[in-house]
GROMACS .gro file of C-alpha atoms in nm:
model
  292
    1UNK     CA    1   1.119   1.186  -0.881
    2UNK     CA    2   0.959   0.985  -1.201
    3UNK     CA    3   0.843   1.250  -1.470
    4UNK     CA    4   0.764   1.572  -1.310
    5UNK     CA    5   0.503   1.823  -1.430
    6UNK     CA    6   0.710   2.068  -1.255
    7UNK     CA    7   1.026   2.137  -1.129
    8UNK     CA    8   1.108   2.276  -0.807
    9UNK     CA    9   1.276   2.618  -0.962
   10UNK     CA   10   0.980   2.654  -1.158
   11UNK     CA   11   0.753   2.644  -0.819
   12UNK     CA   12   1.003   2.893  -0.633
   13UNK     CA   13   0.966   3.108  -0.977
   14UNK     CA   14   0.592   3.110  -0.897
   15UNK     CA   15   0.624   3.262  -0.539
   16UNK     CA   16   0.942   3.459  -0.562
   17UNK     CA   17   0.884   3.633  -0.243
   18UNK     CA   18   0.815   3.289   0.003
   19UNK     CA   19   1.170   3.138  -0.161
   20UNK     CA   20   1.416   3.300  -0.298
   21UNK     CA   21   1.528   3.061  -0.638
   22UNK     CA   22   1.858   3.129  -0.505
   23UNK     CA   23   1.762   2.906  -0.154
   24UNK     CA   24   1.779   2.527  -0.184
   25UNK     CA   25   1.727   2.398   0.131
   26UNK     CA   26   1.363   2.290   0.060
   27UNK     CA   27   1.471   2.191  -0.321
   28UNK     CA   28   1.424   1.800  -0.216
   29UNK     CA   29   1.080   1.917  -0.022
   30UNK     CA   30   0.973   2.115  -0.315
   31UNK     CA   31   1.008   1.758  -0.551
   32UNK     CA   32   0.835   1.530  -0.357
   33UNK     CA   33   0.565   1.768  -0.345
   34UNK     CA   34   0.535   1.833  -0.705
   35UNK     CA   35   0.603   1.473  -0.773
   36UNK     CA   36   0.301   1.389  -0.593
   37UNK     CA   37   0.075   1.647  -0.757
   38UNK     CA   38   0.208   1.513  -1.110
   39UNK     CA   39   0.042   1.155  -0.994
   40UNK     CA   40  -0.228   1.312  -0.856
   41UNK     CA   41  -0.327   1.476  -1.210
   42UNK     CA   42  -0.287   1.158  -1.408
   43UNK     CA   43  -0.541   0.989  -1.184
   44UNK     CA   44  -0.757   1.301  -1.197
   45UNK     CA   45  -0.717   1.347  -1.599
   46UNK     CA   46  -0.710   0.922  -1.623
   47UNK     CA   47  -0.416   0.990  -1.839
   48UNK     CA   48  -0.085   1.148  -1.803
   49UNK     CA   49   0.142   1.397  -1.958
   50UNK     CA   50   0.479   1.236  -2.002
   51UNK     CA   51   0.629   1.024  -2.279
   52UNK     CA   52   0.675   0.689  -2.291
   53UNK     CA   53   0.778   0.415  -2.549
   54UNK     CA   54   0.582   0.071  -2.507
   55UNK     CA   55   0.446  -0.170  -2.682
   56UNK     CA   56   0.123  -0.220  -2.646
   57UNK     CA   57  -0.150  -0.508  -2.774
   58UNK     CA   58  -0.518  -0.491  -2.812
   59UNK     CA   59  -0.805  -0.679  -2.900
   60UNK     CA   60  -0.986  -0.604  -3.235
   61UNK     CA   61  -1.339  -0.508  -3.337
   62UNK     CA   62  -1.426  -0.602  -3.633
   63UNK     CA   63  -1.456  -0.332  -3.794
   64UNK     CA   64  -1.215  -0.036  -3.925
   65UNK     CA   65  -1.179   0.161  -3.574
   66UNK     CA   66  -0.994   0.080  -3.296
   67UNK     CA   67  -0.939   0.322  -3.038
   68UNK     CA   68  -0.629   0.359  -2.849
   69UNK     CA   69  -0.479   0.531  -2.525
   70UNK     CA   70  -0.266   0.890  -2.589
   71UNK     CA   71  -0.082   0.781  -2.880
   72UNK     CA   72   0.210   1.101  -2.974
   73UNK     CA   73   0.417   0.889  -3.271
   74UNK     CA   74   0.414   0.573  -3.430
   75UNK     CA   75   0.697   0.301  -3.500
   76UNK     CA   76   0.510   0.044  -3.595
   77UNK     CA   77   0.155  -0.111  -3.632
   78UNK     CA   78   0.084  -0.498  -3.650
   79UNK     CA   79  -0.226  -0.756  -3.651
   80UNK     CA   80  -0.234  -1.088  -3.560
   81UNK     CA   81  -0.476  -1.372  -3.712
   82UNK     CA   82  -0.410  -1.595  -3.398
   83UNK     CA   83  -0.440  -1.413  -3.112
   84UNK     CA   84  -0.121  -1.283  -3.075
   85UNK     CA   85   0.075  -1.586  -3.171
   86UNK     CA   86   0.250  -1.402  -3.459
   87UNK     CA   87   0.207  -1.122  -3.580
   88UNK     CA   88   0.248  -0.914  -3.974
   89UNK     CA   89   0.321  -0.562  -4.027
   90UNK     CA   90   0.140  -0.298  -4.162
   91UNK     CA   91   0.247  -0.008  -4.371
   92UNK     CA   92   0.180   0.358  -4.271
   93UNK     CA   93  -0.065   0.335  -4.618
   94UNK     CA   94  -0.266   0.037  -4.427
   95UNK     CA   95  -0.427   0.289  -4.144
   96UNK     CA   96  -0.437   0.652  -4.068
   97UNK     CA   97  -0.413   0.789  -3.760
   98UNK     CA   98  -0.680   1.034  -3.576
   99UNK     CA   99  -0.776   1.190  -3.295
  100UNK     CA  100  -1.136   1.073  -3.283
  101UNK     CA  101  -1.212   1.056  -3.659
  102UNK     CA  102  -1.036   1.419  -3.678
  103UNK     CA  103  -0.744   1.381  -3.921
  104UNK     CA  104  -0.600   1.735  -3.837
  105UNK     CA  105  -0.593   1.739  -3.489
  106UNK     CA  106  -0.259   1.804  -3.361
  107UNK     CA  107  -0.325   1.639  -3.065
  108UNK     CA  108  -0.215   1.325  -2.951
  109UNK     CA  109  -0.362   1.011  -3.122
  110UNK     CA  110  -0.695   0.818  -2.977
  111UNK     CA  111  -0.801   0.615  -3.280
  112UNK     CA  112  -0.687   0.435  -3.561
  113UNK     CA  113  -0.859   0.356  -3.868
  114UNK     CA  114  -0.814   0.101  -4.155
  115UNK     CA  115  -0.745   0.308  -4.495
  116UNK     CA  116  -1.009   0.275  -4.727
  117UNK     CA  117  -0.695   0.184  -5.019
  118UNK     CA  118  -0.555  -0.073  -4.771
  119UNK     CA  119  -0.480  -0.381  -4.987
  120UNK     CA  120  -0.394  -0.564  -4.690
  121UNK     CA  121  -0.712  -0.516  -4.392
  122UNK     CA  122  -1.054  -0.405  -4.455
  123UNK     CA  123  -1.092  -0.447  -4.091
  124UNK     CA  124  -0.932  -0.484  -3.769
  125UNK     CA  125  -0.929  -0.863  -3.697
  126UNK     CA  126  -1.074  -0.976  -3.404
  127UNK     CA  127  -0.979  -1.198  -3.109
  128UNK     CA  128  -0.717  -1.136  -2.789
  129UNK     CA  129  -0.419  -0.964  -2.899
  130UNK     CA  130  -0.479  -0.908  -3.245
  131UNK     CA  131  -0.313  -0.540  -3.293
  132UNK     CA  132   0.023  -0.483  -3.186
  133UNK     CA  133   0.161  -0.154  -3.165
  134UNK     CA  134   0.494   0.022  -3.081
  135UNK     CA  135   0.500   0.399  -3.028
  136UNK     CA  136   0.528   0.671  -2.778
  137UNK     CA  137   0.234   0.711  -2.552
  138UNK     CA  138   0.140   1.010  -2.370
  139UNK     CA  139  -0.078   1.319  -2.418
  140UNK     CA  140   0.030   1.614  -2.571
  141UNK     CA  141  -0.156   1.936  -2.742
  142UNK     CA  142   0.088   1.947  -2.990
  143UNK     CA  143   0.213   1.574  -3.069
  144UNK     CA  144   0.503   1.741  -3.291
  145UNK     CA  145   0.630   2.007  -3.084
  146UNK     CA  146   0.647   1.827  -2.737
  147UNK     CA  147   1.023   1.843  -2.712
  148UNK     CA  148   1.219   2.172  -2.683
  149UNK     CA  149   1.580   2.271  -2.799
  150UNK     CA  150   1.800   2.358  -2.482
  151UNK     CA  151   2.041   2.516  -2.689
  152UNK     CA  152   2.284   2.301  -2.545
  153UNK     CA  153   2.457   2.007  -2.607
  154UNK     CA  154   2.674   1.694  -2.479
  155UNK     CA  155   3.007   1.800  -2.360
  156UNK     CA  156   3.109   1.432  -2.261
  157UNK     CA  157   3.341   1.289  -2.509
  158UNK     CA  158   3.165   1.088  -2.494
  159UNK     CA  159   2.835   1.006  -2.241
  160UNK     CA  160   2.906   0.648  -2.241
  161UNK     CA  161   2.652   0.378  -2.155
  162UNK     CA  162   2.521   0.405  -1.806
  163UNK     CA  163   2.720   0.695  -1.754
  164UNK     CA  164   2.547   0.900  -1.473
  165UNK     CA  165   2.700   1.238  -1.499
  166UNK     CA  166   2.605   1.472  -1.822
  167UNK     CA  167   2.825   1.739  -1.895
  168UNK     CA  168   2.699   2.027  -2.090
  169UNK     CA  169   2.823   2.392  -2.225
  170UNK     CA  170   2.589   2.619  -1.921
  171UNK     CA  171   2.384   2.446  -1.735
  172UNK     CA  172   2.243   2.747  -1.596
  173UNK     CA  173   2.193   2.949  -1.907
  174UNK     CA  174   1.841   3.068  -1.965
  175UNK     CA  175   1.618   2.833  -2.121
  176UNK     CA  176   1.440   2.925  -2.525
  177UNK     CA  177   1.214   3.185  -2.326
  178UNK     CA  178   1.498   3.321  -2.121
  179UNK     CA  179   1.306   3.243  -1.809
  180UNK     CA  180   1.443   2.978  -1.623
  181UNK     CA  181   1.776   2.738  -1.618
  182UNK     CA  182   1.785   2.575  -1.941
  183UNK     CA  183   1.884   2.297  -1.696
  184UNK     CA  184   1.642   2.164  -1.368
  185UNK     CA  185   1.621   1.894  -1.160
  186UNK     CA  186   1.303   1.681  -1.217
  187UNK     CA  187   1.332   1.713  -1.635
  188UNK     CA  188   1.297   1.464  -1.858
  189UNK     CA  189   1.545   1.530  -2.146
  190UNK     CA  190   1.578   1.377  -2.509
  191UNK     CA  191   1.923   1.289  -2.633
  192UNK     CA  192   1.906   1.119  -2.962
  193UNK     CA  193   1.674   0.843  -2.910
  194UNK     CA  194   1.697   0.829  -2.532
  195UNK     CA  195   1.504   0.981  -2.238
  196UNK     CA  196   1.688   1.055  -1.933
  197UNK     CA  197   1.561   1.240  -1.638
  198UNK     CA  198   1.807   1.489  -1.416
  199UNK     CA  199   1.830   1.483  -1.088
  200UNK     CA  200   1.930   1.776  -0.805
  201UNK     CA  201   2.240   1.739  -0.819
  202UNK     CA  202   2.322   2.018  -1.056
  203UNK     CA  203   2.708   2.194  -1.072
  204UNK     CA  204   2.678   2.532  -1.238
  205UNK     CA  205   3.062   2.554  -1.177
  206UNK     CA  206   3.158   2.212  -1.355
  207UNK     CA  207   2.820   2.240  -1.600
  208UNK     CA  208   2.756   1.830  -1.500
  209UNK     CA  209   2.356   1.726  -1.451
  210UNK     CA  210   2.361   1.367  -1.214
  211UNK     CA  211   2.080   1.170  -1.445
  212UNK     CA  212   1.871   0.840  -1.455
  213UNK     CA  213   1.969   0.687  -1.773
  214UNK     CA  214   1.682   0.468  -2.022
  215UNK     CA  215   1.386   0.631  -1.886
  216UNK     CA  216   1.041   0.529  -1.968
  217UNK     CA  217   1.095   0.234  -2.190
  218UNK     CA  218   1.449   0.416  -2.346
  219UNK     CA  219   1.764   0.218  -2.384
  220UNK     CA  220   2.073   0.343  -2.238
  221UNK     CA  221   2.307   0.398  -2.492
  222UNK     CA  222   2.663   0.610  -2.583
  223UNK     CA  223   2.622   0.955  -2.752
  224UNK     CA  224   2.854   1.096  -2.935
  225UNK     CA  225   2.992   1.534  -2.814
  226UNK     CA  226   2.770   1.802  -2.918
  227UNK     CA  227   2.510   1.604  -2.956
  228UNK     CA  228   2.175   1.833  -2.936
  229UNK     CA  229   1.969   1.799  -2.633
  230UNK     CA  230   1.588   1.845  -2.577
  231UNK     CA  231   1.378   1.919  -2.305
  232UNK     CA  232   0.977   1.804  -2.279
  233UNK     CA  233   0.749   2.023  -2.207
  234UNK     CA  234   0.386   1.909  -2.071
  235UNK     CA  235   0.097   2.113  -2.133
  236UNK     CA  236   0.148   2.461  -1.979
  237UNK     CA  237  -0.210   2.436  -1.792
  238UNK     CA  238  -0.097   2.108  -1.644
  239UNK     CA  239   0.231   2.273  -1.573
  240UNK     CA  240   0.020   2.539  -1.407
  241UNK     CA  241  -0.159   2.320  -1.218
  242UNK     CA  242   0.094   2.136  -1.037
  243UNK     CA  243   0.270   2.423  -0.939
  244UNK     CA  244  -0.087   2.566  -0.778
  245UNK     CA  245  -0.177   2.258  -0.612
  246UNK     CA  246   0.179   2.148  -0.490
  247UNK     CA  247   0.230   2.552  -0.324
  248UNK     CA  248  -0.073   2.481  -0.139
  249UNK     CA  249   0.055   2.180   0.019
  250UNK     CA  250   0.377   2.336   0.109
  251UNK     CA  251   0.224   2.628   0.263
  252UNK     CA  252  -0.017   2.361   0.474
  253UNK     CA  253   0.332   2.205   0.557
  254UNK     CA  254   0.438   2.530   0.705
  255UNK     CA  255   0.129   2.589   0.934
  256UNK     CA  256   0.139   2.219   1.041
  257UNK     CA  257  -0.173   2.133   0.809
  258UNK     CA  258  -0.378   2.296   1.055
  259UNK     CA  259  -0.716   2.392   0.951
  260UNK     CA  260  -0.801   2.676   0.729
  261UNK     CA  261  -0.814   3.017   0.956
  262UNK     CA  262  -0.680   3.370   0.903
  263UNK     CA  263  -0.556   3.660   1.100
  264UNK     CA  264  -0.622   3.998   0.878
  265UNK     CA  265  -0.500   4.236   1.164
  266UNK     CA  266  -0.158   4.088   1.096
  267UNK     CA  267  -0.167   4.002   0.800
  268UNK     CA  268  -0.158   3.595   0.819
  269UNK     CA  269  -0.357   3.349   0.574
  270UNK     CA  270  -0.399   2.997   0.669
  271UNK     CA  271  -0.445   2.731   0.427
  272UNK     CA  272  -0.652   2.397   0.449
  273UNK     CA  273  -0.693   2.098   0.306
  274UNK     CA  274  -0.868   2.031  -0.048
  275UNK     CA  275  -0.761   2.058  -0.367
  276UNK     CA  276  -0.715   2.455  -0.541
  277UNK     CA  277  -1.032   2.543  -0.774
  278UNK     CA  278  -0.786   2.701  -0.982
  279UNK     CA  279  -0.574   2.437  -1.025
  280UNK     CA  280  -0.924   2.176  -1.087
  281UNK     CA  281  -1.029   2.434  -1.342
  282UNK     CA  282  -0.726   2.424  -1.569
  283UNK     CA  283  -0.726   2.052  -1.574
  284UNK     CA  284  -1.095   2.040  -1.667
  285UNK     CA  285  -1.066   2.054  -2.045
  286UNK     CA  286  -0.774   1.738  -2.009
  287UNK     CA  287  -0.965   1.510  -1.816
  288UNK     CA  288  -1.025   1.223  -2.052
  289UNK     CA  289  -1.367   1.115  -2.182
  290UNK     CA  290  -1.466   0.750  -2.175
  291UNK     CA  291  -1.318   0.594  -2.450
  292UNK     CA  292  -1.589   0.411  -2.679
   0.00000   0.00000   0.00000
């Protein structure tokens, strides 16, 4: 269940009277399914919504722009003068970062332009792997306030290396908008400088979360008792999305994705197969223009 746009409490949260968040029999169900919507949107938005460290080369212009795939924080920016054979850093004074030419966006990064005080590059050099750069990719409305405090932190003494079991103070206390579970299977949580994503297997008794360790380009590595633990958070409309489109599948799953039909005089709706206007409508303003 890689990086999940929703989790499967937060779809029985959104029909409360179909499954009760207390049933979690279709739990597993109730993943897939919004696992599958999550991919869905990234092919229908041509990017996606979760974090990822990389590092990631690209040809230069020529000139002072170069623009670049969801880009949420920067380690470290490079050039190379033959074609990727070695390459020389850059210092954070050397380029500024935008989101199309808009240096106050808080959105996540598309282009990068050579400072006009750069002592080092008037211009991005050209050729086949001339720009190196090492950051976490993704998009996010907010590149600085993607990641929220559980209010909870590492119990293990420690969680060692490949440890697969994270032990925290509640796992079912309410989360910073006392709505849910701080704690869900299907999230992607921050601890120090490591993503790790939890899994279904969830112990409210013994507070443990099972979890895949060194997610999306992370390394797995020991962290120390109470250290703090985030949570991302995609866009909510995205969120929103997911949880509309992957409902509608379920309830086709329950009618045996028969076609669309309905029975008013006893009060039955059928569902059929296409994809929610609602949910198309609030990905409309995150569908990604052509990049130049």
């Amino acid at each position: 269940m890689p990086n999940l746009y929703a989790t499967a409490a937060e779809l029985k949260l959104a029909v409360p009277d179909g499954i009760r968040s207390t049933v979690s029999k279709y739990d597993t169900l109730l993943t897939r399914l919004a696992s599958g919507v999550s991919r869905w949107v990234d092919n229908e938005c041509k990017r996606v919504f979760f974090p990822a460290l990389a590092v990631r080369k690209f040809s230069g212009s020529g000139n002072n722009k170069l623009w670049v795939p969801d880009l949420i924080s920067i380690t470290a920016v490079e050039y190379s003068d033959d074609d990727g054979l070695t390459y020389t850093a850059l210092t954070a004074g050397d380029y500024v970062a935008t989101v199309a030419g808009d240096y106050n966006s808080p959105k996540s990064y598309t282009l990068l332009e050579i400072d006009y005080n750069s002592a080092t590059l008037s211009a991005w050099p050209r050729g086949q792997r001339s720009i190196r750069i090492t950051g976490i990719w993704g998009y996010a409305d907010d590149r600085d306030h993607v990641w929220d405090d559980t209010g909870d932190t590492v119990q293990n003494n420690p969680l060692a290396a490949g440890g697969v079991s994270l032990i925290v103070n509640d796992v079912d206390g309410l989360d910073l908008y006392g709505v849910l579970a701080r704690f869900q299977g299907g999230q992607i949580l921050k601890i120090e400088s490591e993503y790790i994503e939890t899994s279904l297997a969830i112990n409210t008794t013994a507070n443990t979360i099972g979890v895949t360790r060194a997610r999306n380009g992370t390394i797995d590595a020991a962290h120390a008792q109470n250290v703090a633990i985030s949570v991302w958070r995609p866009p909510e409309p995205v969120r929103e999305a997911v949880i509309i489109q992957a409902v509608r599948q379920m309830e086709r799953g329950f009618q045996g994705f028969g076609d669309a039909r309905s029975q008013p005089d006893v009060g039955q709706m059928f569902w059929f197969k296409q994809i929610d206007p609602e949910a198309a409508s609030k990905l409309g303003p995150y569908r990604n223009p052509e990049i130049p």
